[in-house]
Short mmCIF file of C-alpha atoms in Angstrom, two decimals:
data_model
loop_
_atom_site.label_atom_id
_atom_site.label_comp_id
_atom_site.label_asym_id
_atom_site.label_seq_id
_atom_site.Cartn_x
_atom_site.Cartn_y
_atom_site.Cartn_z
CA UNK A 1 0.00 0.00 0.00
CA UNK A 2 1.22 3.47 -0.89
CA UNK A 3 2.22 5.74 1.97
CA UNK A 4 -0.15 8.66 2.52
CA UNK A 5 1.28 12.17 2.26
CA UNK A 6 -1.67 14.52 2.86
CA UNK A 7 -4.67 13.19 4.78
CA UNK A 8 -7.82 15.32 5.12
CA UNK A 9 -10.82 14.11 7.11
CA UNK A 10 -14.18 15.78 7.75
CA UNK A 11 -13.17 19.24 6.55
CA UNK A 12 -15.80 21.95 6.89
CA UNK A 13 -15.54 25.60 5.95
CA UNK A 14 -18.16 28.33 5.98
CA UNK A 15 -17.73 31.84 4.67
CA UNK A 16 -20.29 34.50 5.53
CA UNK A 17 -22.76 31.78 6.56
CA UNK A 18 -22.28 29.95 3.24
CA UNK A 19 -20.88 26.42 3.20
CA UNK A 20 -17.78 26.21 1.02
CA UNK A 21 -16.50 22.76 2.07
CA UNK A 22 -18.74 20.11 3.64
CA UNK A 23 -17.27 17.03 5.36
CA UNK A 24 -14.57 16.90 2.70
CA UNK A 25 -12.20 13.91 2.69
CA UNK A 26 -9.05 13.60 0.59
CA UNK A 27 -5.89 11.51 0.84
CA UNK A 28 -2.86 11.96 -1.39
CA UNK A 29 -0.05 9.41 -1.56
CA UNK A 30 3.63 9.73 -2.29
CA UNK A 31 4.36 10.09 -5.98
CA UNK A 32 0.98 11.64 -6.78
CA UNK A 33 0.79 15.02 -8.50
CA UNK A 34 -2.70 16.49 -8.58
CA UNK A 35 -4.63 19.05 -10.58
CA UNK A 36 -7.70 20.64 -9.00
CA UNK A 37 -10.03 21.99 -11.65
CA UNK A 38 -13.64 22.98 -12.05
CA UNK A 39 -15.81 26.04 -11.79
CA UNK A 40 -14.76 29.32 -10.20
CA UNK A 41 -15.80 29.70 -6.57
CA UNK A 42 -16.09 25.98 -5.82
CA UNK A 43 -13.57 26.17 -2.96
CA UNK A 44 -10.31 25.07 -4.60
CA UNK A 45 -8.23 28.01 -3.38
CA UNK A 46 -9.74 27.78 0.11
CA UNK A 47 -8.77 24.11 0.29
CA UNK A 48 -5.22 24.94 -0.79
CA UNK A 49 -4.90 27.64 1.86
CA UNK A 50 -6.14 25.22 4.54
CA UNK A 51 -3.51 22.64 3.54
CA UNK A 52 -0.85 25.37 3.62
CA UNK A 53 -1.96 26.50 7.08
CA UNK A 54 -3.11 29.93 5.86
CA UNK A 55 -6.81 29.39 6.55
CA UNK A 56 -8.57 27.81 9.53
CA UNK A 57 -11.34 25.23 9.15
CA UNK A 58 -13.07 22.52 11.14
CA UNK A 59 -11.66 19.06 10.50
CA UNK A 60 -8.34 17.25 10.38
CA UNK A 61 -5.41 17.91 8.06
CA UNK A 62 -2.28 15.80 8.48
CA UNK A 63 0.85 16.14 6.36
CA UNK A 64 3.34 13.30 6.60
CA UNK A 65 6.64 14.89 5.61
CA UNK A 66 9.53 12.58 4.72
CA UNK A 67 12.19 13.12 7.38
CA UNK A 68 14.77 11.39 5.18
CA UNK A 69 14.15 13.77 2.30
CA UNK A 70 16.66 16.57 1.87
CA UNK A 71 13.97 18.89 0.51
CA UNK A 72 12.43 21.40 2.98
CA UNK A 73 9.66 19.80 5.03
CA UNK A 74 7.13 22.50 4.25
CA UNK A 75 4.12 23.39 2.15
CA UNK A 76 4.54 26.35 -0.18
CA UNK A 77 1.36 27.91 -1.54
CA UNK A 78 1.87 30.16 -4.57
CA UNK A 79 -1.11 32.49 -4.79
CA UNK A 80 -2.79 33.41 -8.05
CA UNK A 81 -1.14 36.82 -7.93
CA UNK A 82 1.76 38.41 -6.12
CA UNK A 83 1.36 40.80 -3.19
CA UNK A 84 4.53 42.86 -2.97
CA UNK A 85 5.41 45.76 -0.65
CA UNK A 86 7.60 48.86 -0.78
CA UNK A 87 10.80 49.31 1.18
CA UNK A 88 8.83 50.42 4.22
CA UNK A 89 6.76 47.23 4.23
CA UNK A 90 3.59 48.86 2.89
CA UNK A 91 1.53 47.73 -0.12
CA UNK A 92 -0.27 51.05 -0.64
CA UNK A 93 0.28 51.49 -4.37
CA UNK A 94 -1.92 53.10 -6.99
CA UNK A 95 -2.57 51.99 -10.56
CA UNK A 96 -0.61 54.64 -12.51
CA UNK A 97 2.38 54.48 -10.13
CA UNK A 98 4.00 51.80 -12.24
CA UNK A 99 4.51 54.29 -15.08
CA UNK A 100 5.84 57.25 -13.09
CA UNK A 101 9.42 57.99 -12.10
CA UNK A 102 8.80 58.87 -8.45
CA UNK A 103 8.78 55.24 -7.33
CA UNK A 104 12.26 54.51 -8.72
CA UNK A 105 13.70 53.60 -5.31
CA UNK A 106 10.47 52.67 -3.54
CA UNK A 107 10.50 48.91 -4.16
CA UNK A 108 13.18 46.25 -4.32
CA UNK A 109 14.64 45.13 -7.61
CA UNK A 110 14.05 41.56 -8.76
CA UNK A 111 17.67 40.74 -7.90
CA UNK A 112 17.38 42.22 -4.40
CA UNK A 113 14.13 40.32 -3.82
CA UNK A 114 15.81 37.06 -4.81
CA UNK A 115 18.86 37.78 -2.63
CA UNK A 116 16.56 38.46 0.34
CA UNK A 117 14.54 35.28 -0.32
CA UNK A 118 17.70 33.22 -0.71
CA UNK A 119 19.02 34.40 2.66
CA UNK A 120 15.66 33.71 4.34
CA UNK A 121 15.45 30.18 2.95
CA UNK A 122 19.22 29.41 3.00
CA UNK A 123 19.41 28.92 -0.77
CA UNK A 124 22.41 29.29 -3.09
CA UNK A 125 21.99 32.19 -5.49
CA UNK A 126 23.76 30.37 -8.32
CA UNK A 127 21.05 27.67 -8.24
CA UNK A 128 18.40 30.17 -9.33
CA UNK A 129 20.12 31.18 -12.58
CA UNK A 130 18.96 28.15 -14.65
CA UNK A 131 15.36 28.79 -13.55
CA UNK A 132 15.59 32.47 -14.52
CA UNK A 133 16.96 31.52 -17.93
CA UNK A 134 14.31 28.85 -18.52
CA UNK A 135 11.51 31.33 -17.82
CA UNK A 136 13.26 34.08 -19.84
CA UNK A 137 13.46 36.25 -16.73
CA UNK A 138 17.20 36.93 -16.38
CA UNK A 139 16.96 40.34 -18.06
CA UNK A 140 14.61 41.63 -15.33
CA UNK A 141 17.20 41.50 -12.53
CA UNK A 142 17.45 45.30 -12.25
CA UNK A 143 13.69 45.95 -12.66
CA UNK A 144 11.75 47.35 -9.70
CA UNK A 145 8.94 45.10 -8.46
CA UNK A 146 6.39 47.83 -9.18
CA UNK A 147 7.52 47.99 -12.80
CA UNK A 148 6.67 44.34 -13.50
CA UNK A 149 3.55 43.26 -15.38
CA UNK A 150 1.23 40.57 -14.05
CA UNK A 151 2.96 37.89 -16.13
CA UNK A 152 6.36 39.01 -14.88
CA UNK A 153 5.17 38.93 -11.27
CA UNK A 154 3.90 35.40 -11.86
CA UNK A 155 7.32 34.41 -13.11
CA UNK A 156 8.94 35.83 -9.97
CA UNK A 157 6.59 33.77 -7.80
CA UNK A 158 7.37 30.64 -9.79
CA UNK A 159 11.12 31.24 -9.76
CA UNK A 160 11.14 31.43 -5.96
CA UNK A 161 8.97 28.30 -5.61
CA UNK A 162 11.05 26.21 -8.01
CA UNK A 163 14.22 27.43 -6.35
CA UNK A 164 13.01 26.41 -2.88
CA UNK A 165 11.70 22.97 -3.96
CA UNK A 166 9.51 22.25 -0.91
CA UNK A 167 8.17 18.75 -0.32
CA UNK A 168 4.66 20.00 -1.22
CA UNK A 169 4.21 22.77 -3.78
CA UNK A 170 0.70 24.14 -4.39
CA UNK A 171 0.30 26.64 -7.25
CA UNK A 172 -2.92 28.56 -7.84
CA UNK A 173 -3.35 29.32 -11.57
CA UNK A 174 0.28 28.53 -12.54
CA UNK A 175 -0.06 29.70 -16.15
CA UNK A 176 -1.77 33.03 -15.53
CA UNK A 177 -0.21 35.79 -17.65
CA UNK A 178 2.50 33.54 -19.13
CA UNK A 179 3.22 33.46 -22.85
CA UNK A 180 3.23 30.13 -24.71
CA UNK A 181 7.00 29.59 -24.50
CA UNK A 182 7.03 30.29 -20.77
CA UNK A 183 4.14 27.88 -20.17
CA UNK A 184 6.01 25.14 -22.00
CA UNK A 185 9.22 25.77 -20.08
CA UNK A 186 7.33 25.92 -16.78
CA UNK A 187 5.98 22.43 -17.40
CA UNK A 188 9.51 21.16 -18.01
CA UNK A 189 10.64 22.74 -14.74
CA UNK A 190 7.69 21.25 -12.85
CA UNK A 191 8.55 17.82 -14.22
CA UNK A 192 12.15 18.27 -13.07
CA UNK A 193 11.28 19.24 -9.48
CA UNK A 194 8.79 16.38 -9.37
CA UNK A 195 11.61 13.98 -10.23
CA UNK A 196 13.58 15.54 -7.36
CA UNK A 197 10.80 14.64 -4.91
CA UNK A 198 8.53 17.70 -4.93
CA UNK A 199 4.84 16.78 -4.94
CA UNK A 200 2.52 19.09 -6.84
CA UNK A 201 -1.02 20.35 -6.48
CA UNK A 202 -1.93 22.67 -9.36
CA UNK A 203 -5.19 24.64 -9.32
CA UNK A 204 -6.19 25.29 -12.92
CA UNK A 205 -8.34 24.27 -15.87
CA UNK A 206 -5.59 24.42 -18.48
CA UNK A 207 -5.22 21.38 -20.76
CA UNK A 208 -1.45 21.76 -21.33
CA UNK A 209 -0.13 20.24 -18.11
CA UNK A 210 3.23 18.75 -17.07
CA UNK A 211 3.42 15.03 -17.83
CA UNK A 212 4.20 14.38 -14.16
CA UNK A 213 0.55 15.14 -13.30
CA UNK A 214 -1.20 11.83 -12.67
CA UNK A 215 -4.34 12.66 -10.66
CA UNK A 216 -7.32 14.94 -11.40
CA UNK A 217 -9.97 16.21 -9.03
CA UNK A 218 -12.33 19.04 -8.24
CA UNK A 219 -14.85 20.25 -5.68
CA UNK A 220 -18.57 20.11 -6.28
CA UNK A 221 -21.15 21.12 -3.67
CA UNK A 222 -18.41 21.24 -1.06
CA UNK A 223 -17.29 17.66 -1.73
CA UNK A 224 -14.00 16.39 -3.15
CA UNK A 225 -14.43 14.35 -6.34
CA UNK A 226 -11.73 12.51 -8.24
CA UNK A 227 -12.07 12.26 -12.04
CA UNK A 228 -10.10 10.84 -14.95
CA UNK A 229 -9.49 14.24 -16.59
CA UNK A 230 -10.47 17.88 -16.21
CA UNK A 231 -13.21 17.62 -18.86
CA UNK A 232 -16.06 16.51 -16.53
CA UNK A 233 -15.26 19.42 -14.21
CA UNK A 234 -15.41 22.12 -16.87
CA UNK A 235 -19.03 21.46 -17.83
CA UNK A 236 -21.38 23.84 -16.05
CA UNK A 237 -24.92 24.90 -16.76
CA UNK A 238 -24.99 27.62 -19.40
CA UNK A 239 -27.27 30.40 -18.23
CA UNK A 240 -27.88 32.03 -21.61
CA UNK A 241 -29.18 35.56 -21.23
CA UNK A 242 -29.94 38.22 -23.78
CA UNK A 243 -27.51 41.09 -23.87
CA UNK A 244 -28.92 44.25 -22.20
CA UNK A 245 -30.64 46.59 -24.63
CA UNK A 246 -28.38 49.59 -23.97
CA UNK A 247 -25.37 47.55 -25.15
CA UNK A 248 -27.03 46.80 -28.48
CA UNK A 249 -26.66 50.43 -29.52
CA UNK A 250 -23.64 51.32 -31.66
CA UNK A 251 -21.07 53.52 -29.90
CA UNK A 252 -21.02 57.17 -30.90
CA UNK A 253 -17.54 57.80 -32.29
CA UNK A 254 -15.82 61.14 -31.83
CA UNK A 255 -13.33 60.33 -34.59
CA UNK A 256 -12.73 57.73 -37.29
CA UNK A 257 -9.21 57.23 -35.92
CA UNK A 258 -9.07 55.81 -32.41
CA UNK A 259 -5.30 55.52 -32.01
CA UNK A 260 -2.37 56.73 -34.08
CA UNK A 261 1.25 56.34 -32.97
CA UNK A 262 4.14 57.84 -34.93
CA UNK A 263 7.67 56.70 -34.00
CA UNK A 264 6.74 56.35 -30.33
CA UNK A 265 9.60 55.66 -27.90
CA UNK A 266 9.40 54.96 -24.15
CA UNK A 267 12.46 54.61 -21.91
CA UNK A 268 13.15 54.22 -18.19
CA UNK A 269 16.68 55.53 -17.75
CA UNK A 270 18.85 53.52 -20.12
CA UNK A 271 16.22 50.81 -20.58
CA UNK A 272 14.15 51.32 -23.74
CA UNK A 273 10.75 49.64 -23.45
CA UNK A 274 9.14 50.75 -26.72
CA UNK A 275 11.12 51.50 -29.89
CA UNK A 276 9.79 53.47 -32.86
CA UNK A 277 6.22 52.21 -32.61
CA UNK A 278 3.98 53.03 -35.56
CA UNK A 279 0.40 51.80 -35.23
CA UNK A 280 -3.04 52.97 -36.23
CA UNK A 281 -6.38 51.70 -34.94
CA UNK A 282 -9.47 52.81 -36.84
CA UNK A 283 -13.02 52.95 -35.48
CA UNK A 284 -14.67 49.54 -35.48
CA UNK A 285 -11.47 47.50 -35.88
CA UNK A 286 -10.82 44.47 -33.67
CA UNK A 287 -7.17 43.96 -32.78
CA UNK A 288 -5.24 41.21 -31.01
CA UNK A 289 -2.13 42.52 -29.22
CA UNK A 290 0.45 39.82 -28.54
CA UNK A 291 4.07 39.40 -27.47
CA UNK A 292 6.21 37.57 -24.95
CA UNK A 293 6.18 38.66 -21.31
CA UNK A 294 8.17 41.90 -21.14
CA UNK A 295 7.68 42.77 -24.83
CA UNK A 296 6.04 46.12 -24.00
CA UNK A 297 2.32 45.34 -24.28
CA UNK A 298 1.31 46.86 -20.95
CA UNK A 299 3.30 50.02 -21.62
CA UNK A 300 1.69 50.36 -25.05
CA UNK A 301 -1.78 50.08 -23.52
CA UNK A 302 -0.91 52.62 -20.81
CA UNK A 303 -0.26 55.18 -23.55
CA UNK A 304 -3.67 54.58 -25.09
CA UNK A 305 -5.47 54.70 -21.75
CA UNK A 306 -3.86 58.03 -20.82
CA UNK A 307 -1.92 56.62 -17.85
CA UNK A 308 1.65 57.05 -19.07
CA UNK A 309 3.30 60.47 -18.52
CA UNK A 310 5.76 59.97 -21.39
CA UNK A 311 2.88 60.11 -23.86
CA UNK A 312 3.33 63.92 -23.97
CA UNK A 313 6.86 63.51 -25.33
CA UNK A 314 5.67 61.46 -28.29
CA UNK A 315 3.52 61.90 -31.38
CA UNK A 316 0.40 60.15 -30.16
CA UNK A 317 -3.18 60.77 -31.30
CA UNK A 318 -6.17 59.48 -29.33
CA UNK A 319 -9.72 59.82 -30.63
CA UNK A 320 -8.65 62.38 -33.21
CA UNK A 321 -6.65 64.65 -30.86
CA UNK A 322 -2.92 64.81 -30.37
CA UNK A 323 -1.95 63.95 -26.80
CA UNK A 324 -1.08 67.07 -24.85
CA UNK A 325 -3.33 69.54 -26.68
CA UNK A 326 -5.49 70.32 -23.67
CA UNK A 327 -7.42 67.11 -23.00
CA UNK A 328 -7.30 65.61 -19.50
CA UNK A 329 -6.79 61.99 -18.58
CA UNK A 330 -10.50 61.85 -17.72
CA UNK A 331 -11.44 63.16 -21.18
CA UNK A 332 -9.57 60.19 -22.66
CA UNK A 333 -11.00 57.63 -20.27
CA UNK A 334 -14.58 58.65 -21.16
CA UNK A 335 -14.06 56.89 -24.49
CA UNK A 336 -12.53 53.70 -23.07
CA UNK A 337 -13.54 50.59 -21.15
CA UNK A 338 -10.49 48.87 -19.63
CA UNK A 339 -9.77 45.66 -17.77
CA UNK A 340 -6.30 44.38 -16.91
CA UNK A 341 -4.76 42.23 -14.16
CA UNK A 342 -2.92 45.28 -12.85
CA UNK A 343 -6.13 47.33 -12.68
CA UNK A 344 -7.71 44.49 -10.71
CA UNK A 345 -4.81 44.58 -8.22
CA UNK A 346 -5.37 48.23 -7.38
CA UNK A 347 -9.16 48.35 -7.46
CA UNK A 348 -11.05 49.47 -4.34
CA UNK A 349 -11.84 46.20 -2.58
CA UNK A 350 -14.12 47.99 -0.10
CA UNK A 351 -16.76 48.60 -2.79
CA UNK A 352 -19.75 46.32 -3.19
CA UNK A 353 -20.36 44.43 -6.41
CA UNK A 354 -23.06 46.92 -7.45
CA UNK A 355 -20.89 49.95 -6.64
CA UNK A 356 -17.92 48.48 -8.47
CA UNK A 357 -19.90 48.06 -11.68
CA UNK A 358 -21.51 51.49 -11.35
CA UNK A 359 -18.10 53.18 -10.96
CA UNK A 360 -17.44 52.39 -14.61
CA UNK A 361 -19.65 55.31 -15.60
CA UNK A 362 -17.16 57.69 -13.98
CA UNK A 363 -13.84 55.80 -14.48
CA UNK A 364 -13.15 55.82 -10.75
CA UNK A 365 -11.94 52.96 -8.56
CA UNK A 366 -15.00 53.25 -6.34
CA UNK A 367 -18.43 54.91 -6.49
CA UNK A 368 -18.39 58.39 -4.99
CA UNK A 369 -21.71 59.80 -6.20
CA UNK A 370 -25.31 58.72 -6.51
CA UNK A 371 -26.38 57.37 -9.86
CA UNK A 372 -29.37 58.73 -11.80
CA UNK A 373 -32.25 56.25 -11.98
CA UNK A 374 -31.62 55.47 -15.67
CA UNK A 375 -28.00 54.47 -14.98
CA UNK A 376 -29.02 52.44 -11.90
CA UNK A 377 -31.32 50.38 -14.13
CA UNK A 378 -28.42 49.66 -16.48
CA UNK A 379 -26.28 48.47 -13.58
CA UNK A 380 -29.08 46.14 -12.47
CA UNK A 381 -29.35 44.75 -16.00
CA UNK A 382 -25.63 43.96 -16.13
CA UNK A 383 -25.68 42.45 -12.64
CA UNK A 384 -28.39 40.09 -13.85
CA UNK A 385 -26.66 39.38 -17.17
CA UNK A 386 -23.48 38.23 -15.40
CA UNK A 387 -25.44 36.18 -12.86
CA UNK A 388 -24.34 38.37 -9.94
CA UNK A 389 -27.74 39.29 -8.47
CA UNK A 390 -27.28 37.21 -5.32
CA UNK A 391 -23.91 38.88 -4.68
CA UNK A 392 -24.68 42.49 -5.68
CA UNK A 393 -24.52 43.86 -2.10
CA UNK A 394 -21.45 41.86 -1.08
CA UNK A 395 -17.98 43.40 -0.95
CA UNK A 396 -15.97 42.82 -4.09
CA UNK A 397 -13.10 41.47 -1.98
CA UNK A 398 -15.33 38.78 -0.46
CA UNK A 399 -15.99 37.11 -3.82
CA UNK A 400 -13.89 34.33 -5.38
CA UNK A 401 -11.32 35.65 -7.83
CA UNK A 402 -13.29 34.53 -10.89
CA UNK A 403 -16.42 36.38 -9.79
CA UNK A 404 -14.37 39.47 -8.94
CA UNK A 405 -13.14 39.45 -12.53
CA UNK A 406 -16.71 39.16 -13.85
CA UNK A 407 -17.66 42.23 -11.80
CA UNK A 408 -14.81 44.25 -13.29
CA UNK A 409 -15.69 43.02 -16.77
CA UNK A 410 -19.21 44.30 -16.23
CA UNK A 411 -17.73 47.62 -15.06
CA UNK A 412 -15.65 47.77 -18.25
CA UNK A 413 -18.65 47.70 -20.61
CA UNK A 414 -21.24 49.59 -18.51
CA UNK A 415 -20.93 52.82 -20.51
CA UNK A 416 -20.86 51.09 -23.94
CA UNK A 417 -17.49 52.69 -24.76
CA UNK A 418 -16.02 53.44 -28.18
CA UNK A 419 -12.92 51.39 -27.35
CA UNK A 420 -12.68 48.19 -25.29
CA UNK A 421 -9.18 47.40 -23.98
CA UNK A 422 -9.25 43.85 -22.65
CA UNK A 423 -5.88 42.80 -21.25
CA UNK A 424 -6.01 39.10 -20.31
CA UNK A 425 -9.71 39.54 -19.40
CA UNK A 426 -10.39 35.87 -18.71
CA UNK A 427 -7.73 35.34 -16.04
CA UNK A 428 -9.38 33.55 -13.13
CA UNK A 429 -12.51 32.59 -15.07
CA UNK A 430 -13.56 28.98 -15.54
CA UNK A 431 -14.12 27.62 -19.04
CA UNK A 432 -17.84 28.34 -19.12
CA UNK A 433 -17.36 31.90 -17.86
CA UNK A 434 -14.67 32.46 -20.48
CA UNK A 435 -16.93 31.19 -23.26
CA UNK A 436 -19.83 33.34 -22.01
CA UNK A 437 -17.69 36.47 -21.82
CA UNK A 438 -16.14 36.04 -25.26
CA UNK A 439 -19.61 35.57 -26.74
CA UNK A 440 -20.53 38.90 -25.17
CA UNK A 441 -17.42 40.53 -26.68
CA UNK A 442 -18.36 39.16 -30.10
CA UNK A 443 -21.87 40.58 -29.77
CA UNK A 444 -20.64 43.98 -28.61
CA UNK A 445 -18.19 44.18 -31.49
CA UNK A 446 -20.89 43.21 -33.98
CA UNK A 447 -22.53 46.50 -32.97
CA UNK A 448 -19.48 48.47 -34.04
CA UNK A 449 -17.32 48.67 -30.90
CA UNK A 450 -13.54 48.93 -31.35
CA UNK A 451 -11.46 46.26 -29.59
CA UNK A 452 -7.86 45.79 -28.46
CA UNK A 453 -7.56 42.32 -26.90
CA UNK A 454 -4.50 40.88 -25.17
CA UNK A 455 -4.52 37.11 -24.83
CA UNK A 456 -1.82 34.45 -24.54
CA UNK A 457 -4.19 31.49 -24.92
CA UNK A 458 -5.29 31.04 -28.53
CA UNK A 459 -8.24 28.92 -27.39
CA UNK A 460 -9.62 31.76 -25.23
CA UNK A 461 -10.07 34.47 -27.85
CA UNK A 462 -13.29 35.94 -29.22
CA UNK A 463 -14.02 35.10 -32.86
CA UNK A 464 -14.48 38.74 -33.90
CA UNK A 465 -10.76 39.56 -33.96
CA UNK A 466 -9.61 40.72 -37.42
CA UNK A 467 -6.08 42.05 -37.04
CA UNK A 468 -2.98 41.28 -35.01
CA UNK A 469 0.01 43.31 -33.84
CA UNK A 470 2.96 41.42 -32.36
CA UNK A 471 5.60 43.09 -30.18
CA UNK A 472 9.07 41.72 -29.65
CA UNK A 473 11.51 43.42 -27.28
CA UNK A 474 9.61 46.69 -27.57
CA UNK A 475 9.41 46.74 -31.36
CA UNK A 476 6.60 45.96 -33.77
CA UNK A 477 7.46 42.58 -35.26
CA UNK A 478 4.23 41.78 -37.13
CA UNK A 479 1.11 43.64 -38.22
CA UNK A 480 -1.30 41.43 -40.11
CA UNK A 481 -4.86 40.75 -41.07
CA UNK A 482 -5.74 37.54 -39.24
CA UNK A 483 -8.53 36.59 -41.64
CA UNK A 484 -6.07 36.50 -44.53
CA UNK A 485 -3.29 34.74 -42.59
CA UNK A 486 -5.37 31.81 -41.31
#
């Protein structure tokens, strides 16, 4: 009989009087590497936090570490996103701070963070270099933590975890924000640490998994269920709803040209992030923006959304006006609906679901004024469309990550903007939620909305996309019509 490694008996967890886990039992054995999949909000992350000792619950959790194993006898839980702090130990950042120069010495560099982690965990710094190279992260050594994109932060989390090699490694959404090459290399690294004795629990619904994974499971109605693959867990009831009437109206365009960039350059000191960018987006076009992690995508979008101060030093036209000719950042944002992982990080978690969606009318990170009745009705319609009625008065921060993302997606489209900027919009969503959202994007774009969509997963893209721009090391590598290239 195989020796048990993690033994869970009679686990119960309630959150705000709602049962999340109910008399859950689960035993893992040595040599087993698990994937937990299934719908968003089913309790997967809560279960992982309980195993890692980060969340209390009623029941018994026993971990039988191997005392003869040279690997650290600990559980490391890698969260779905990275919570970093400044040099004073505070995490009080704001969204645009990443693009300003004032924070230059406010956070550690990647190298300093790794040195600090290595000292804390008694690790050799030379052992981390192969991991950095495999994930194409070596060039970020001098980057401040606040300068990193969501995908780059994910890489930093993964580098530290693979460097430590604990006896039990739990990773929540391991592939979030990673480009295709990085996902492939991550799987190779996960296979290697598994051979070294690390046991894995991955929380995800992604089909491209390391070959060392040999067990599949999920949580349904608070109970642990083992399955033969992730497919049975991805099927959920499809609540098909008609798109709200106010979103069926075509946007009113202020100009036929949404974006025009002429030889745009962005640098931080000696580091050039964007190089001679020339790009034009016309009203009604649907673009896919792609590139490896660190290629400059987030910086490019920050120029369009009015968040980057260096836009004034470049020839940049937004909605028919040259940047810096008198328009405010709020004038620009009136035309745009935006969602990005970084925006999610900095959003006001003290707002309710309803308030969060309503704030999209005013482009604020919280609702600070009372809505007219007509706008309140539109918020109610979107709450219903996204299946959030039962949660509308709950705090955004109290929802599972997937539902938080749905709330912010609803916020993004509430004003039926001329331009939708969707940067990895389906991070944290289950397969059914992703399908539902992309159907909505297709319908909105059929009514004439302009789209810039960032997505690393080819299988998670809306069908309406017509054109593609590919960045490589800050330069435009490809501009093409997708319909002709397929």
